[in-house]
XYZ file of C-alpha atoms in Angstrom:
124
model
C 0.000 0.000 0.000
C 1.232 3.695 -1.112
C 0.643 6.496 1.715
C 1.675 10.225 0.736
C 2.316 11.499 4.014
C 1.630 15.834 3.261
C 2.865 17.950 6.292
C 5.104 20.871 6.845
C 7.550 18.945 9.221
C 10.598 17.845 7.916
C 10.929 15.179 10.883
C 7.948 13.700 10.012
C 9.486 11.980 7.437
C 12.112 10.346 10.273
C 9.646 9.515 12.650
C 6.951 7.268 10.187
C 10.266 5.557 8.696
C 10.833 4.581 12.606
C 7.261 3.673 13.659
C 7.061 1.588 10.573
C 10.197 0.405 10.121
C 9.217 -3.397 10.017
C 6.357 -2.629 7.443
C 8.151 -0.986 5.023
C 10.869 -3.609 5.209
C 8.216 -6.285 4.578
C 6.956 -4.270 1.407
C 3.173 -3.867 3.480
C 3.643 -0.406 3.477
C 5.464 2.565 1.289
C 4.993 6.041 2.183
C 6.167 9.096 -0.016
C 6.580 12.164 1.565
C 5.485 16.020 0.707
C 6.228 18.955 2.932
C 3.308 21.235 1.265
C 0.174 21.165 -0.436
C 1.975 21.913 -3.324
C 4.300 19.549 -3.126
C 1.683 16.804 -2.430
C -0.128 17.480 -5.821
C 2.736 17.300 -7.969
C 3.984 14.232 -6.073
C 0.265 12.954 -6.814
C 0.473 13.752 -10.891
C 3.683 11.936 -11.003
C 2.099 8.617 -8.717
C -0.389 8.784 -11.658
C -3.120 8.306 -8.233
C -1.033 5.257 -7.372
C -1.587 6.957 -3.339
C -4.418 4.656 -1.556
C -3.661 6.829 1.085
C -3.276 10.227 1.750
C -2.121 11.430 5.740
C -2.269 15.491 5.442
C -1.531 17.913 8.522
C -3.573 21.251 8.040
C -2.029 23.782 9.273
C 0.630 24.203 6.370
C 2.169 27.223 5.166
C 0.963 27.978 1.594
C -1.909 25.556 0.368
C -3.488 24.271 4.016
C -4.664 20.805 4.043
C -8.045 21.747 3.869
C -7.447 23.136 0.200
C -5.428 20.333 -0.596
C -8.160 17.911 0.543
C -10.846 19.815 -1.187
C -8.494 19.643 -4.725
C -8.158 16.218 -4.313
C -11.348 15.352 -3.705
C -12.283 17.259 -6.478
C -9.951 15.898 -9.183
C -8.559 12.738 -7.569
C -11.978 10.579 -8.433
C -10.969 7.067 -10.186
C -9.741 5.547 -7.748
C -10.323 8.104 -4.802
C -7.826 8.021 -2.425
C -8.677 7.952 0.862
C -7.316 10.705 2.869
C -7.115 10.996 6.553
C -6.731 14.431 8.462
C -4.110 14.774 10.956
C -3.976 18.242 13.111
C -2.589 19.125 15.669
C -6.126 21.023 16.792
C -8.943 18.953 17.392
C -11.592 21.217 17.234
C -14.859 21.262 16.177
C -14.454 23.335 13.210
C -11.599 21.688 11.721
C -13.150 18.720 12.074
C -16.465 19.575 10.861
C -14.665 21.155 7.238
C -12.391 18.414 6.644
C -15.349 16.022 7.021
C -17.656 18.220 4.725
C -14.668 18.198 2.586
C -14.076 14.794 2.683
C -12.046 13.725 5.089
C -12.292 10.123 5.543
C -10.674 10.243 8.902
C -9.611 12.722 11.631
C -6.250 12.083 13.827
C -4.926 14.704 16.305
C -1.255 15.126 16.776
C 0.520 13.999 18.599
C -0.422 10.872 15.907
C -0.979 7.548 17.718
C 0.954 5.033 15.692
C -0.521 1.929 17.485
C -4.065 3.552 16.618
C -2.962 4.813 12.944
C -1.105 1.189 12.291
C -4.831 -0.265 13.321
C -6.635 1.837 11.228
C -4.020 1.102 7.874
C -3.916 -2.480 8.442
C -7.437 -3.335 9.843
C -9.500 0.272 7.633
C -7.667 -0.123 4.173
């Protein structure tokens, strides 16, 4: 499975390589890695929508992850991916627009890898 992990964080990219260290080594799991909306939909024209899932922070500089999830939503449609919302606000209204958006899923930061390996092994 292909996860495009979107967020602003350069040591985001460190810590998923750690927490899924034994996945990735089995081939269960590849992750590509954007640090902007803008970034993320380039990296998704060149994947050719190869992403089944898409993990987007959304407070970003730039495009937020709110735009980003509303442009791929909008243009991503055969096969959608499915895109999960990570934040490190859970408020109502953030949650509320990425699920009008959307969103398939909602995680607050700091992530939960135990609950995030769950949902991509047990979800997808």
């Amino acid at each position: 499975m292909k996860i495009l992990v979107v967020d602003d964080e350069h040591d985001v990219k460190t810590l998923f390589q750690q927490r899924f260290r034994k996945e990735i080594r089995k081939g269960e799991l590849e992750f590509v890695f954007a640090f902007s909306g803008e970034e993320a939909l380039m990296v998704l024209e060149r994947m050719k929508q190869e992403a089944v899932l898409i993990l987007s922070d959304i407070n970003m500089p730039g495009m937020s992850g709110l735009e980003l999830l509303k442009k791929i939503k909008k243009e991503y449609l055969a096969p959608p991916p499915v895109v999960m919302m990570i934040t490190a606000y859970g408020d109502e209204e953030n949650f509320n627009t990425a699920k009008s958006l959307g969103a398939d899923d909602f995680l607050t930061k700091p992530v939960d890898f135990k609950l995030l390996k769950d949902k991509l092994i047990n979800n997808i």
